[in-house]
Coordinates of C-alpha atoms and ligand atoms in Angstrom, one line a residue:
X45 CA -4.1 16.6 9.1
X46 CA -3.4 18.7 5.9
X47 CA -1.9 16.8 2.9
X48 CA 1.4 18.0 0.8
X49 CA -0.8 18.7 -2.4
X50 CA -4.4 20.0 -0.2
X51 CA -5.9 22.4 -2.8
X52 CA -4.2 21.2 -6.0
X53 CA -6.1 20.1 -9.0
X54 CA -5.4 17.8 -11.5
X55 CA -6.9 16.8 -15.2
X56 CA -6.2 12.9 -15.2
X57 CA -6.9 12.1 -18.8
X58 CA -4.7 9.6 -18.0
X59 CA -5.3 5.4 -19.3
X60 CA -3.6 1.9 -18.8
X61 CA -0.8 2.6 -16.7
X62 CA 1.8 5.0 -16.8
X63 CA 0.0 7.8 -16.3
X64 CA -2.3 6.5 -13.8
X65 CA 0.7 6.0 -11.8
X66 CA 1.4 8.7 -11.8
X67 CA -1.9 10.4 -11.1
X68 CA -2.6 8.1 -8.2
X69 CA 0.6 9.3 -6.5
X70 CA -0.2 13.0 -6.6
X71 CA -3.8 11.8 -5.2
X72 CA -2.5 10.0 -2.5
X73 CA -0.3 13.5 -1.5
X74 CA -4.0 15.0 -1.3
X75 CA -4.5 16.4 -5.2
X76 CA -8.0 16.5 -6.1
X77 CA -7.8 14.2 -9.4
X78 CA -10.2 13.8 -11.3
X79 CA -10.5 11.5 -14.0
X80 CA -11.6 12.0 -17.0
X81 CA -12.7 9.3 -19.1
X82 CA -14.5 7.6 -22.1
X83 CA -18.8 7.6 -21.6
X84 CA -19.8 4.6 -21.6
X85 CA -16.2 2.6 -21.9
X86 CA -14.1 4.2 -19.8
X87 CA -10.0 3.3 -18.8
X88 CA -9.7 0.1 -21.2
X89 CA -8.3 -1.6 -18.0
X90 CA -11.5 -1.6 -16.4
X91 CA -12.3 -4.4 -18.6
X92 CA -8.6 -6.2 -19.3
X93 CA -7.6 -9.1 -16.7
X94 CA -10.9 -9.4 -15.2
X95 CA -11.4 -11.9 -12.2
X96 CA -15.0 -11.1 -11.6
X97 CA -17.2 -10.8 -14.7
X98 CA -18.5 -7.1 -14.7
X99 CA -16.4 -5.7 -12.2
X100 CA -13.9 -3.3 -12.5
X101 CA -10.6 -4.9 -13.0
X102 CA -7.5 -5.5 -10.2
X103 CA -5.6 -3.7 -13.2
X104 CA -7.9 -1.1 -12.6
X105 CA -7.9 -0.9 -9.1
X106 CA -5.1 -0.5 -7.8
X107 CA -4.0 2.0 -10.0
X108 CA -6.9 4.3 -9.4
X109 CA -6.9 5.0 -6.2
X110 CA -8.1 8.9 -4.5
X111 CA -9.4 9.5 -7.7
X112 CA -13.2 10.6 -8.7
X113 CA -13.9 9.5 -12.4
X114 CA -16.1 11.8 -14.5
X115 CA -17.4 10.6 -18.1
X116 CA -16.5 12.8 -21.1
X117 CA -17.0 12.9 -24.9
X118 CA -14.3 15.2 -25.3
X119 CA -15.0 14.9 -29.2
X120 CA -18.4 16.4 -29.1
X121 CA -18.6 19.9 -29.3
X122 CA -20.3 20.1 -25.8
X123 CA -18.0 17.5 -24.3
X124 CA -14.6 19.9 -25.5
X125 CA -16.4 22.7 -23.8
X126 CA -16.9 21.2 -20.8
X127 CA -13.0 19.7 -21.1
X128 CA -12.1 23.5 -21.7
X129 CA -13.9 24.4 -18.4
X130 CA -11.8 21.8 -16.5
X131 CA -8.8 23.1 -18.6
X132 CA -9.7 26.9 -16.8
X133 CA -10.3 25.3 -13.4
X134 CA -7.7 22.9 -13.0
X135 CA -3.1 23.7 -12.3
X136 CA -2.4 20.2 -13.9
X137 CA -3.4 18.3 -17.0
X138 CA -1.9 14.9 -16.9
X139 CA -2.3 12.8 -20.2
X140 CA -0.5 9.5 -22.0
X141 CA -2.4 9.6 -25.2
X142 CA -1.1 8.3 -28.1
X143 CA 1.5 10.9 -30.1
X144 CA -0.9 13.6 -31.2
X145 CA -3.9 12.1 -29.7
X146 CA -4.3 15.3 -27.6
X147 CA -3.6 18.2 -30.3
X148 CA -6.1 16.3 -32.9
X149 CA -9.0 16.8 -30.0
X150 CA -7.9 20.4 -30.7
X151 CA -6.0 20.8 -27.2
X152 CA -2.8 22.1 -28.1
X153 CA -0.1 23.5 -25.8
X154 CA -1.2 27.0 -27.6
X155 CA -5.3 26.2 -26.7
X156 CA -3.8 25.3 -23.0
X157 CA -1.9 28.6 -22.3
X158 CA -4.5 31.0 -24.1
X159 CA -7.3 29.7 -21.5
X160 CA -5.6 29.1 -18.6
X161 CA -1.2 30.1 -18.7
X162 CA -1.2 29.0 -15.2
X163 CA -1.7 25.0 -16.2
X164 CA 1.3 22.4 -16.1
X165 CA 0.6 20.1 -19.3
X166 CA 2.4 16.7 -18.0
X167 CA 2.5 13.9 -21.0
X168 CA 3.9 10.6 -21.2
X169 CA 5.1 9.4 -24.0
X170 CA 6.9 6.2 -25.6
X171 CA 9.6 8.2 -27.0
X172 CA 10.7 11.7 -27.0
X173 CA 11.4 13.8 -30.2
X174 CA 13.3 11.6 -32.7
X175 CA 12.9 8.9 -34.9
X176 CA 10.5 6.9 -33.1
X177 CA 8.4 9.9 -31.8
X178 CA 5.1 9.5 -33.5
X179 CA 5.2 5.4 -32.2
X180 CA 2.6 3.9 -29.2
X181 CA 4.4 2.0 -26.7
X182 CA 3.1 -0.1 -24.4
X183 CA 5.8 -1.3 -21.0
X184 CA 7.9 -4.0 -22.9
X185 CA 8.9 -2.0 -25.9
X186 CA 10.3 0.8 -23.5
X187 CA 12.3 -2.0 -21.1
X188 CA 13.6 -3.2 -24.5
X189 CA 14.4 0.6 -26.0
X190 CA 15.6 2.0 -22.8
X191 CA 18.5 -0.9 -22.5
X192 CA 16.8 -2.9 -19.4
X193 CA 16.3 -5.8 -21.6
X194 CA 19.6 -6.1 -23.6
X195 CA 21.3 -5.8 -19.9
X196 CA 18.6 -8.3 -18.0
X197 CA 19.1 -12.3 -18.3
X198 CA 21.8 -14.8 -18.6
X199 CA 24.6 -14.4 -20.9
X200 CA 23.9 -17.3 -23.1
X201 CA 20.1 -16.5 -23.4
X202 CA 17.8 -14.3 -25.2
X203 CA 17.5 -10.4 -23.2
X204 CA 14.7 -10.2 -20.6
X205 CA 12.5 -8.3 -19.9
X206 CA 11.5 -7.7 -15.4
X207 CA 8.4 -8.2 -14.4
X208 CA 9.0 -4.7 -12.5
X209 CA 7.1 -2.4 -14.2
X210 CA 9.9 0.2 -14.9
X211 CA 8.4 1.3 -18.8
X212 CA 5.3 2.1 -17.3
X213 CA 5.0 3.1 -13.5
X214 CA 8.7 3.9 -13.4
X215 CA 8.2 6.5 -16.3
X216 CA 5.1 7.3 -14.3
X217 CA 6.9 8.2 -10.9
X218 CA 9.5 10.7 -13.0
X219 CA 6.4 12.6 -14.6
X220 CA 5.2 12.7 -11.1
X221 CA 8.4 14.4 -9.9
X222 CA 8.3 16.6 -12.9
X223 CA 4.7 17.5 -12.2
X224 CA 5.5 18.7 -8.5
X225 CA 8.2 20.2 -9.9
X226 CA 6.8 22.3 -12.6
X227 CA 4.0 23.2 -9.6
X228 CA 7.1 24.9 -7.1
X229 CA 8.5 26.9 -10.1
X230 CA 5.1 28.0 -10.7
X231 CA 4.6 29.4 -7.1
X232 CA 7.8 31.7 -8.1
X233 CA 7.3 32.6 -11.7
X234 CA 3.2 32.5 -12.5
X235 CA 3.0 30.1 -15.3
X236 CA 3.3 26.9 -16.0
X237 CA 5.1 24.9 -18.3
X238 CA 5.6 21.2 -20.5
X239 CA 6.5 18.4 -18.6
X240 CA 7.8 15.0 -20.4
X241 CA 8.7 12.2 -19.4
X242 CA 9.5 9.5 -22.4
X243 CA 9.3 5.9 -21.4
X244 CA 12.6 5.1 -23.6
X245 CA 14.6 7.8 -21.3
X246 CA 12.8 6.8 -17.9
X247 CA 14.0 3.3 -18.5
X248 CA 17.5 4.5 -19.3
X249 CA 17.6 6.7 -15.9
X250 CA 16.9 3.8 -14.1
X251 CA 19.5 1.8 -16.2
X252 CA 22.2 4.5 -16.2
X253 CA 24.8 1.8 -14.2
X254 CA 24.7 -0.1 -17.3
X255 CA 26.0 2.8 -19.9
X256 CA 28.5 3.5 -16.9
X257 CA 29.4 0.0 -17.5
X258 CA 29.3 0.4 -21.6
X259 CA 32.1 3.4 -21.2
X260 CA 34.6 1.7 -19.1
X261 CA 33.9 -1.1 -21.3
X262 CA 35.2 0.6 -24.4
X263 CA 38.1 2.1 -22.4
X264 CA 39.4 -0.8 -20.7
X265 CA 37.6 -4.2 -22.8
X266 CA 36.4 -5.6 -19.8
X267 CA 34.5 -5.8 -16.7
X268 CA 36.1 -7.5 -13.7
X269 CA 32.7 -7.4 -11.7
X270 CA 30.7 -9.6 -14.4
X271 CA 30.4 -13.2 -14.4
X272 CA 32.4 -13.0 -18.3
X273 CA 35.4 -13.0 -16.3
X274 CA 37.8 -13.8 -16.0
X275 CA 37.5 -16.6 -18.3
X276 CA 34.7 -15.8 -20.6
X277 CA 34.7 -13.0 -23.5
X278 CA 33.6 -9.5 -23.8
X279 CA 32.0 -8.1 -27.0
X280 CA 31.6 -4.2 -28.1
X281 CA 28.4 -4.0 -25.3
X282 CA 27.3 -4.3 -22.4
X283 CA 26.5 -8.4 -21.6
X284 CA 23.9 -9.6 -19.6
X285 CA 25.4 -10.6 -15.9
X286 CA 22.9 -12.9 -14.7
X287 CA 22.4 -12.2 -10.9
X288 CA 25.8 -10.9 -10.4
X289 CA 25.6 -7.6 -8.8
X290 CA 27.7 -6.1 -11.6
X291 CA 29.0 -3.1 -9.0
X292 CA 31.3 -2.6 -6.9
X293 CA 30.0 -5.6 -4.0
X294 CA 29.9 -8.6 -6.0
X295 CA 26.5 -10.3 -4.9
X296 CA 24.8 -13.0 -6.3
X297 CA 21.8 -15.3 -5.8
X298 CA 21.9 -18.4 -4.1
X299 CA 20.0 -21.8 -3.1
X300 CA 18.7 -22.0 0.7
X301 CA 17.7 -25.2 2.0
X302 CA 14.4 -26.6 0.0
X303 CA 15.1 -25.3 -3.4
X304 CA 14.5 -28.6 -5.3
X305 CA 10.7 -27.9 -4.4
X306 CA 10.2 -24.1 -3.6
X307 CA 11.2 -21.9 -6.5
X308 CA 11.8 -18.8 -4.2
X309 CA 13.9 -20.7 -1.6
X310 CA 16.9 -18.8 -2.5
X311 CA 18.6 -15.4 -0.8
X312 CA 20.9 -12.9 -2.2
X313 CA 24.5 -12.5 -0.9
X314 CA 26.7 -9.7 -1.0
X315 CA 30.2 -10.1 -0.6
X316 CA 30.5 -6.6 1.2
X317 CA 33.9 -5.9 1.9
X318 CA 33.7 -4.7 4.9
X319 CA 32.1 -7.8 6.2
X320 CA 34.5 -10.3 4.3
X321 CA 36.4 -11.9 7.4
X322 CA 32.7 -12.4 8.8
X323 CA 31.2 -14.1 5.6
X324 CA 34.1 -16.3 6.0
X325 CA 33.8 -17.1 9.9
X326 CA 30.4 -18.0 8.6
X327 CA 30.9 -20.6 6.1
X328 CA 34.1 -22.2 7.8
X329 CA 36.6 -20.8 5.6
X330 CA 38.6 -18.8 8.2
X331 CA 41.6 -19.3 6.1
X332 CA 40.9 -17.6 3.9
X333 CA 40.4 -14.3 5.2
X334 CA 44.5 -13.9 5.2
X335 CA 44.9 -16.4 2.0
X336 CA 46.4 -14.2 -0.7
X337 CA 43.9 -15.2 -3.4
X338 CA 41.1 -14.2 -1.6
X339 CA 42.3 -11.5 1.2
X340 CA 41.6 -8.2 -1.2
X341 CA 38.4 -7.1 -3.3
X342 CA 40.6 -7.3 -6.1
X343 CA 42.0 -10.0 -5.8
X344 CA 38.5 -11.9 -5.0
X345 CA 37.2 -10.5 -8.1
X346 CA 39.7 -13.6 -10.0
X347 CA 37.8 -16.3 -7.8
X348 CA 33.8 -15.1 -7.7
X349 CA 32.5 -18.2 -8.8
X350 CA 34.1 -20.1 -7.0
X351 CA 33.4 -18.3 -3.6
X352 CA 30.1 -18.1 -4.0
X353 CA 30.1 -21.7 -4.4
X354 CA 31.2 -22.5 -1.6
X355 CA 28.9 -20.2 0.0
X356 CA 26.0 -21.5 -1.3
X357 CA 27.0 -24.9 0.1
X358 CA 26.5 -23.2 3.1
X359 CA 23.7 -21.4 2.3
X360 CA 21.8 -24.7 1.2
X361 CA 21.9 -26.0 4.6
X362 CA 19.7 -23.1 6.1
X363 CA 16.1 -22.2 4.8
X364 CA 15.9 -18.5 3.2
X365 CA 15.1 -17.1 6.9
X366 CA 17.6 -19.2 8.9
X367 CA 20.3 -18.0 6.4
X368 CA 18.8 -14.0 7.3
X369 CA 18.9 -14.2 10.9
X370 CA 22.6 -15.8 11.1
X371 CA 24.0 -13.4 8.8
X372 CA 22.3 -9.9 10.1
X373 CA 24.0 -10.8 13.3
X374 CA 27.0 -9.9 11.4
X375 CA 25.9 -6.9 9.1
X376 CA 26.5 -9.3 5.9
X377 CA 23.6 -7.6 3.3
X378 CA 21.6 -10.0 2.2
X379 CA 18.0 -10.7 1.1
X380 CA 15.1 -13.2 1.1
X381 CA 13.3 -14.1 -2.6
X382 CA 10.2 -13.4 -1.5
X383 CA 6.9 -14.4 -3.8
X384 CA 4.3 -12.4 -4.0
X385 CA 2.2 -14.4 -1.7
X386 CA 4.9 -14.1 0.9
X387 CA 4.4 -10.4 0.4
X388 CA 1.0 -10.2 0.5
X389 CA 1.2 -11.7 4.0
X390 CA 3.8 -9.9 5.3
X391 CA 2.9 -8.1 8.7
X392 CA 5.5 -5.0 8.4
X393 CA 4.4 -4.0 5.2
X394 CA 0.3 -4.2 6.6
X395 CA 1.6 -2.3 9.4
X396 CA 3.5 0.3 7.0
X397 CA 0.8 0.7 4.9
X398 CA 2.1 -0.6 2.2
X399 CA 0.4 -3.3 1.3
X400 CA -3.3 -2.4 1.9
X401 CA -6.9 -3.6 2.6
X402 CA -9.2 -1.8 0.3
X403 CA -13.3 -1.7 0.4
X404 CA -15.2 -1.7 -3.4
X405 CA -18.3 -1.6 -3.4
X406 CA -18.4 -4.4 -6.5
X407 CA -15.6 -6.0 -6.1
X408 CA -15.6 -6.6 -1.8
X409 CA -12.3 -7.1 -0.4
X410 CA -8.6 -6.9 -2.3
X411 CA -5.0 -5.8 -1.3
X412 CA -3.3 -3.3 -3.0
X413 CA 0.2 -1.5 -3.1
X414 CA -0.2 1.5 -0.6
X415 CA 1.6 4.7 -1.5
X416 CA 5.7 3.6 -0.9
X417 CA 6.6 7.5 -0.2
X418 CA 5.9 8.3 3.8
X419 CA 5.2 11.8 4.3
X420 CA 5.2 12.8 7.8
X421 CA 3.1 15.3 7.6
X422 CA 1.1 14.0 4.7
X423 CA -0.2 10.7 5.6
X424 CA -1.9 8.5 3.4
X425 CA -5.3 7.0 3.3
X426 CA -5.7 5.1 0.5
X427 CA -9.3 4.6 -0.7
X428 CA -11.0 2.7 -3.4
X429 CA -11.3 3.4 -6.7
X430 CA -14.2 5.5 -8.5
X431 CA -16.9 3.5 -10.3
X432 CA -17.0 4.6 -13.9
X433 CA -18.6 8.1 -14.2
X434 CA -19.5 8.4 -10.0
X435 CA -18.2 11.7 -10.0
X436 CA -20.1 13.2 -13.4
X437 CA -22.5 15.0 -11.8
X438 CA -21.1 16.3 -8.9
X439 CA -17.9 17.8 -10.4
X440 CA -20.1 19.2 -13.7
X441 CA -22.5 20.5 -10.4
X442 CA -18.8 21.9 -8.9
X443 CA -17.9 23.4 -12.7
X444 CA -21.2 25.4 -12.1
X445 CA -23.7 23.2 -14.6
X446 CA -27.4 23.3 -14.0
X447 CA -29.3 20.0 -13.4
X448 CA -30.8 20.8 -16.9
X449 CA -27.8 21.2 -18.4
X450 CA -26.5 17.8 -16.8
X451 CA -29.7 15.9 -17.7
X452 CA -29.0 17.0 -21.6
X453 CA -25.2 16.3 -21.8
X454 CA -26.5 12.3 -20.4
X455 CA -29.2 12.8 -23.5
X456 CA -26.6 13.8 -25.9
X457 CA -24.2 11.0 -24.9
X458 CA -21.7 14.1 -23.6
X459 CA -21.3 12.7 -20.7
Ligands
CAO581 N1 -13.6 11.2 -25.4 C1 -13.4 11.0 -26.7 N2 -12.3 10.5 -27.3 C2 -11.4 10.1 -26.4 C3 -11.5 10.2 -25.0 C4 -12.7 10.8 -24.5 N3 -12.9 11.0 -23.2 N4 -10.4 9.8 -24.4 C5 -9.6 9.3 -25.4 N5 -10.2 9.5 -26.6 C6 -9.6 9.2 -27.9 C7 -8.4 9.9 -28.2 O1 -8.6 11.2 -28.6 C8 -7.8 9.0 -29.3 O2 -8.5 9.4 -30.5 P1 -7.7 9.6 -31.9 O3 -6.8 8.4 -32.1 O4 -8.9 9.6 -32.9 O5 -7.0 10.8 -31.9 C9 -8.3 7.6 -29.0 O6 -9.3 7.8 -27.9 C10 -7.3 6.6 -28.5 O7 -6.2 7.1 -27.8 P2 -4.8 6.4 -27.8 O8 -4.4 6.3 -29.3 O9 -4.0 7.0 -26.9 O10 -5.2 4.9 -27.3 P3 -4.8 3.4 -27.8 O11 -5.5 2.5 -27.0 O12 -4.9 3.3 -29.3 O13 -3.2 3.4 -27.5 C11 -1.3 3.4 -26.0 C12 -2.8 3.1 -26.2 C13 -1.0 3.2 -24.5 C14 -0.5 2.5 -26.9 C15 -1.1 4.9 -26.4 O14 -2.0 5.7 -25.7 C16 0.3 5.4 -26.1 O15 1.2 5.1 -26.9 N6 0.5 6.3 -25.1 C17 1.7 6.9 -24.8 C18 2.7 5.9 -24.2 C19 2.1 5.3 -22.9 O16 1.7 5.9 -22.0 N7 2.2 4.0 -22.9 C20 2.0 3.2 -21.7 C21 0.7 2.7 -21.6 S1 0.6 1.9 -20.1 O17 1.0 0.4 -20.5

């Protein structure tokens, strides 16, 4: 079967994480990516959080999926040609160098459109144009600029950062959607174009509920949803909530049955309106489905603490899955805290293809996050990642380079 991106090629001069992201994605849609990296050191992850001595890092892994990886001096006058012949060949350079990395190896936007005004330059960066432009940024510094981490934790603790990786492969996923959409204008007017996607502002997208929050803040000096009130203060910003919901279904996260022992046994519980008589019939509390203090949303908003209370010692006599099953029968929204290993061992997402086997030829077995995006028509088959330089000679032998010139560039160090 054809894939969504068949005949596409990209220039992944893409390290660490965010841009891999976002690289891998378009691979697993069918782009031909090929990676472009440092001879002889390659993606620094290769060698950060190693399990097995010598072999390419998890880190690595499973965010280089699809790809082939070519090795490059792209400071070496040979290496820049043969970086300017990929430049001529390819509709998409994708890069998350450092602020000026790219222009200081002499390929500026300018270089770009003389050679080839067909190509889509795609760049992540920490932060767009501003104070902090010229500054690296690595995944916590954008959850703390972007306002996840001043918005994440409990009220009378420090801000948090998630282990989600939002700074990094969420910033990556919105230079992916830019990329493919940069690629559709192009179909239309010829050329392509800039696409950047700042970590700072991709944390902020996915934050935008919280500078919702901040404006009816200021106009009404306080926030009826948040576990401040009604009897705690509000300041001039947005507080951390703890696991309250925040919006508009008050929800919160609660023990199940084993929580003295098992640090996940808990679920989250959503007060959906909708459902409230339910959640009551549920917990034994059938009065209070026409009690006055409780009957509206409005009026629960007054009591949230202590409903969910009592609804927890509900919830503490079932185990995480118990307390699922009874509550699905009656459309109350709730959800399992799964760990990681429950994850990993999770049939539905094995038979999703989400989670995924993988084959490496150094490495043997691992799982790894399949693509979460189901095309019908594009399927995905995820496959391992490239061994350092595997691809070298046959996409230099693609590019149209003799087996001389090949055997010098290895001489030189080029490649
Ligand atoms: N051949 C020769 N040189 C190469 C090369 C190649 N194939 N690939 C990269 N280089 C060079 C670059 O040209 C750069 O050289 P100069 O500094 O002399 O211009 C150098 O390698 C290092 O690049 P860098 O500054 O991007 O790398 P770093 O490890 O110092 O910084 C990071 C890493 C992530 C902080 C920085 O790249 C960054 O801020 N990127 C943008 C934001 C981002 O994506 N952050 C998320 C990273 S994922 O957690």
């Amino acid at each position: 079967m054809s894939k969504a991106l068949d005949g596409v090629k990209i220039l992944d001069f893409t390290h660490v994480q965010s841009g891999p992201t976002c690289t891998q994605l378009l691979a697993w849609f069918g782009a031909d990516v090929i990676k472009v990296e440092r001879a002889g050191e390659g993606d620094a992850t290769r060698g950060q959080l190693r399990d097995i001595p010598g072999v390419d890092s998890l880190y690595f892994t499973m965010l280089n999926h699809n790809k082939r990886s070519i090795t490059l001096d792209t400071k070496k006058p040979r290496g820049r040609e043969v970086l300017d012949t990929l430049i001529k060949e390819c509709d998409v350079l994708v890069e998350n160098f450092a602020p000026g990395a790219l222009d200081r190896m002499g390929i500026t936007w300018e270089h770009i459109q003389k050679i080839n005004p067909r190509m889509i330059l795609a760049s992540v960066k920490g932060f767009g144009p501003g104070p902090y432009e010229d500054c690296k940024v690595y995944e916590n510094v954008a959850q703390c600029a972007g306002g996840s981490a001043s918005t994440t934790g409990f009220d009378d603790g420090p801000p948090m950062v998630t282990g989600a990786q939002i700074g990094d492969s969420g910033t990556g996923l919105h230079l992916a959607t830019g990329i493919i959409a940069a690629l559709y204008q192009r179909t239309m007017t010829g050329r392509g174009q800039k696409v950047l996607a700042p970590m700072q502002d991709a944390v902020l997208n996915l934050c935008r509920v919280k500078l919702r929050d901040q404006q009816r803040l200021e106009r009404t000096h306080t926030l009826h949803e948040y576990p401040q009130y009604p009897d705690g203060k509000f300041g001039d910003s947005v507080p951390r909530a703890g696991n309250s919901s925040g919006g508009g279904q008050p929800g919160s996260i609660l023990k199940c049955k084993g929580w003295e022992t098992d640090p996940n046994a808990y679920i989250y519980f959503i007060t959906q309106a909708a459902v409230w008589p339910a959640v009551c019939k549920v917990i034994g509390e059938e009065d209070w489905i026409e009690d006055e203090a409780y009957k509206t949303p409005q009026a629960r908003l007054l009591h949230l603490k202590p409903i969910f209370d009592r609804i927890e010692k509900w919830t503490m006599t079932k185990t995480k899955y118990e307390a699922m099953d009874i509550l699905n029968k009656y459309d109350i929204p709730c959800g399992p805290i799964l760990s990681m290993k429950e994850i990993a061992e999770e049939p539905a997402l094995r038979a999703t293809g989400t989670i995924v086997e993988v084959d490496h030829p150094t490495r043997g077995k691992y799982l790894t996050v399949g693509n979460p995006i189901k095309l019908s028509d594009s399927p995905t088959d995820v496959t391992r990642s490239p061994l350092l330089g595997e691809h070298t000679e046959e996409v230099l032998t693609q590019l149209g380079y003799s087996a001389d010139d090949i055997a010098q560039m290895r001489q030189e160090r080029v490649i």
